[in-house]
């Protein structure tokens, strides 16, 4: 099996967009090759033992994580500063310190489950029809979160748009609002990422939905989701990076480099768009897309 440059560019752009949009990167990585068929389906089979596709996805995830780090670099400087000051002073008082520990406690559950169950779930459920069903389910989750919030089902009723203080940094304001979450709430929101181990369920989608139901507005829920995703995506990629160094993967390193560049650019553009989009818009368009794409793919692939 091989990986062509067009295939690498395609999956790079796909990964960079679908990892951050609430539509499931793993689900699309399984479904798109199956829908195209032919040599593309053969080369890009996530469950095939001899396919280079899984190793390629590892590199693409790292590129997406780097795009998130670059975009939120000022936030991460504040988070790291807050973590070290908290450890040094043995207290958790400032918003920077609280946000740092919220991200840590929110990352632990998915990290532990991912280490134990990620491969088993991928092998057992990494089938196109299964991914299509979960993609449709992802749409219902997104739609349900929006409807419950509008109906007052969340912890706090408020409009989707936040009134920013004139002259203040919106990013700092958002981080301060996030820091008001309790550690229990932060753990629940972070633990929602476990569902993203199921192909078709979006990491950003389930964390945003959980955040919205715990009282966050769409803007803050998206921001917290992206901050939570960064260490998880990056750590998973680094842990699997030795696979790319195996001799049998030497032939895909050129296409992988090109694909990673595409994933980095697509990821950066996507997060820039989405942070602006969720200032005054909802999850509903993504929910409708997931339901239609999931149901349509399941029907087509079952024929």
XYZ file of C-alpha atoms in Angstrom:
303
model
C 0.000 0.000 0.000
C 1.134 3.548 -0.697
C 0.170 7.132 -0.047
C 0.117 9.617 -2.904
C 0.674 13.346 -2.601
C -2.927 14.153 -3.647
C -4.220 11.744 -0.988
C -1.958 13.304 1.643
C -3.046 16.834 0.740
C -6.683 15.785 0.840
C -6.508 14.101 4.233
C -4.383 16.963 5.598
C -7.008 19.538 4.700
C -9.732 17.202 5.949
C -8.000 16.671 9.294
C -7.263 20.359 9.854
C -10.898 21.298 9.327
C -12.843 18.403 10.842
C -10.710 18.128 13.992
C -11.856 21.594 15.082
C -15.277 21.896 13.477
C -17.767 19.909 15.602
C -18.178 17.217 12.927
C -15.633 14.481 13.905
C -12.288 14.142 12.184
C -12.076 10.376 12.788
C -15.559 9.844 11.412
C -14.744 11.743 8.225
C -11.344 10.031 7.953
C -13.196 6.706 7.793
C -16.211 7.774 5.748
C -14.655 9.847 2.949
C -12.320 7.074 1.658
C -15.173 4.556 1.846
C -17.465 6.840 -0.147
C -14.781 7.508 -2.779
C -13.808 3.833 -3.048
C -11.112 2.346 -5.290
C -7.436 2.883 -4.505
C -8.267 5.730 -2.124
C -10.302 3.396 0.059
C -7.492 0.831 -0.079
C -4.757 3.293 0.908
C -6.795 5.198 3.495
C -8.134 2.361 5.622
C -7.737 3.187 9.299
C -8.214 -0.418 10.485
C -5.920 -2.174 7.976
C -2.746 -3.404 9.670
C -0.532 -2.747 6.648
C -1.985 0.639 5.719
C 0.125 3.786 6.267
C -3.038 5.770 6.957
C -2.936 5.506 10.751
C 0.662 6.704 10.853
C -0.274 9.609 8.589
C -3.136 10.602 10.902
C -0.657 10.705 13.795
C 1.465 13.305 12.027
C -1.574 15.302 10.946
C -2.870 15.438 14.528
C 0.446 16.881 15.666
C 0.225 19.571 12.970
C -3.288 20.476 14.125
C -2.139 20.683 17.752
C 0.687 23.029 16.731
C -1.849 25.252 14.941
C -3.890 25.441 18.148
C -0.800 26.289 20.205
C 0.103 29.071 17.794
C -3.384 30.564 17.760
C -3.819 30.404 21.547
C -0.167 31.163 22.334
C -1.000 34.125 24.588
C -3.538 32.044 26.487
C -1.012 29.240 26.972
C 1.566 31.691 28.268
C -0.961 32.799 30.888
C -1.929 29.200 31.680
C 1.683 28.032 32.132
C 2.478 31.113 34.200
C -0.558 30.429 36.360
C 0.388 26.774 36.834
C 3.941 27.516 37.953
C 2.863 30.350 40.235
C 0.219 28.068 41.770
C 2.777 25.341 42.444
C 5.324 27.798 43.774
C 2.882 29.633 46.035
C 0.819 26.532 46.899
C -2.468 28.249 46.215
C -5.173 28.508 43.554
C -6.537 32.032 43.654
C -6.065 33.913 40.393
C -8.024 33.214 37.198
C -4.789 32.097 35.498
C -4.122 29.571 38.261
C -7.684 28.223 38.247
C -7.781 27.906 34.452
C -4.494 25.985 34.469
C -5.808 23.419 36.954
C -9.199 23.241 35.224
C -7.417 22.203 32.022
C -5.389 19.607 33.906
C -8.350 17.983 35.673
C -10.343 18.138 32.433
C -7.613 16.306 30.517
C -6.968 13.441 32.948
C -10.130 11.345 32.274
C -9.750 11.150 28.487
C -6.002 10.609 28.829
C -6.489 7.542 31.028
C -9.307 6.055 28.952
C -7.513 6.771 25.699
C -4.400 4.907 26.787
C -6.433 1.830 27.674
C -9.235 1.722 25.116
C -8.392 3.847 22.043
C -6.967 1.035 19.890
C -9.660 -1.456 20.862
C -12.441 1.003 20.066
C -10.857 1.971 16.741
C -10.445 -1.656 15.665
C -13.941 -2.647 16.782
C -15.857 0.402 15.595
C -13.713 1.818 12.782
C -16.150 0.663 10.105
C -17.772 3.131 7.661
C -21.393 2.324 8.490
C -20.705 2.482 12.230
C -18.950 5.835 11.785
C -21.927 7.118 9.788
C -24.352 6.139 12.562
C -22.226 7.845 15.211
C -21.911 10.941 12.991
C -25.698 11.195 12.840
C -25.845 10.709 16.616
C -23.284 13.499 16.978
C -25.693 15.770 15.124
C -28.524 14.935 17.528
C -26.217 15.714 20.485
C -25.322 19.129 19.061
C -28.943 19.940 18.277
C -30.083 18.766 21.693
C -27.556 20.970 23.479
C -28.687 24.024 21.533
C -32.368 23.310 22.101
C -31.965 22.644 25.817
C -30.007 25.851 26.273
C -32.566 27.935 24.425
C -35.304 26.351 26.505
C -33.499 27.012 29.767
C -32.205 23.459 30.200
C -28.659 24.645 30.859
C -27.382 25.855 34.208
C -27.695 29.486 33.157
C -29.977 31.148 30.641
C -28.264 33.770 28.535
C -27.955 34.834 24.914
C -25.329 33.285 22.702
C -23.543 36.605 22.327
C -21.415 38.101 25.097
C -21.149 41.832 25.690
C -17.435 42.635 25.772
C -16.055 45.449 27.923
C -14.823 48.317 25.708
C -11.027 48.374 25.589
C -10.653 44.994 27.310
C -9.004 41.959 25.726
C -11.860 39.546 24.814
C -9.526 36.553 25.238
C -8.631 37.550 28.808
C -12.288 38.211 29.586
C -13.206 34.755 28.292
C -10.426 33.086 30.302
C -11.686 34.826 33.432
C -15.228 33.591 32.815
C -13.919 30.068 32.262
C -11.983 30.262 35.518
C -15.305 30.606 37.364
C -16.139 27.008 36.516
C -15.950 24.635 39.443
C -13.423 21.798 39.232
C -16.342 19.381 39.076
C -17.748 21.202 36.047
C -14.312 21.304 34.393
C -13.898 17.572 34.931
C -17.290 16.792 33.396
C -16.621 18.952 30.349
C -13.180 17.437 29.858
C -14.447 13.898 30.396
C -16.887 14.394 27.528
C -13.869 14.022 25.229
C -13.964 10.294 25.981
C -16.961 10.024 23.659
C -14.749 11.281 20.813
C -12.952 7.937 20.888
C -16.048 6.681 19.060
C -15.647 7.314 15.308
C -18.207 9.919 14.251
C -18.446 11.673 17.618
C -16.714 15.057 17.568
C -14.309 16.033 20.342
C -15.066 19.731 20.024
C -18.765 18.999 19.552
C -19.277 16.990 22.742
C -17.118 19.280 24.890
C -18.921 22.356 23.583
C -22.308 20.706 24.138
C -21.367 19.724 27.680
C -19.987 23.194 28.373
C -23.167 24.822 27.090
C -25.289 22.593 29.311
C -23.054 23.483 32.271
C -23.810 27.180 31.759
C -21.199 28.428 29.286
C -22.136 30.573 26.312
C -21.161 29.340 22.842
C -18.061 31.538 22.649
C -16.601 30.382 25.977
C -17.610 26.763 25.364
C -15.730 26.786 22.053
C -12.671 28.399 23.615
C -12.555 25.917 26.493
C -13.039 23.054 24.034
C -10.058 24.149 21.920
C -7.843 24.666 24.970
C -8.786 21.214 26.315
C -8.168 19.576 22.947
C -4.637 20.925 22.505
C -2.781 18.770 25.091
C -4.883 15.692 24.279
C -4.285 15.849 20.524
C -0.618 16.759 20.969
C 0.121 14.068 23.559
C -1.617 11.343 21.540
C 0.390 12.309 18.459
C 3.715 12.370 20.324
C 3.055 8.963 21.930
C 2.413 7.416 18.513
C 5.185 9.262 16.701
C 7.609 6.267 16.879
C 5.352 4.559 14.326
C 6.427 7.134 11.754
C 10.081 6.258 12.360
C 9.619 2.614 11.409
C 11.524 1.605 8.235
C 8.328 0.539 6.473
C 6.995 4.091 6.730
C 10.011 5.744 5.103
C 8.196 6.067 1.777
C 5.323 8.136 3.171
C 7.377 10.825 4.918
C 7.413 13.131 1.898
C 3.644 13.064 1.393
C 3.189 13.241 5.173
C 5.214 16.459 5.386
C 3.054 18.058 2.694
C -0.130 16.788 4.321
C 0.967 18.068 7.734
C 1.565 21.526 6.309
C -1.945 21.465 4.857
C -3.380 20.298 8.197
C -1.527 23.079 10.030
C -2.827 25.807 7.709
C -6.361 24.380 7.638
C -6.386 24.016 11.428
C -5.230 27.587 12.004
C -7.787 29.025 9.576
C -10.513 26.837 11.105
C -9.912 27.864 14.709
C -9.694 31.521 13.693
C -13.027 31.228 11.902
C -14.759 29.255 14.651
C -13.729 31.519 17.545
C -15.309 34.398 15.630
C -18.316 32.360 14.489
C -19.317 31.272 17.988
C -19.385 34.826 19.289
C -22.981 35.078 18.098
C -23.916 31.804 16.380
C -24.950 28.317 17.433
C -24.200 24.632 16.821
C -27.380 24.047 14.831
C -25.906 24.236 11.273
C -23.270 21.651 12.216
C -25.940 19.484 13.825
C -28.027 19.468 10.648
C -24.969 18.646 8.528
C -23.959 15.722 10.772
C -27.455 14.251 10.782
C -27.861 14.487 7.003
C -24.306 13.314 6.218
C -24.463 10.492 8.747
C -27.863 9.144 7.732
C -27.120 9.593 4.029
C -23.760 7.817 4.279
C -25.214 4.958 6.316
C -27.954 4.385 3.755
C -25.579 4.631 0.782
C -22.926 2.344 2.273
C -25.535 -0.224 3.284
C -26.922 -0.567 -0.239
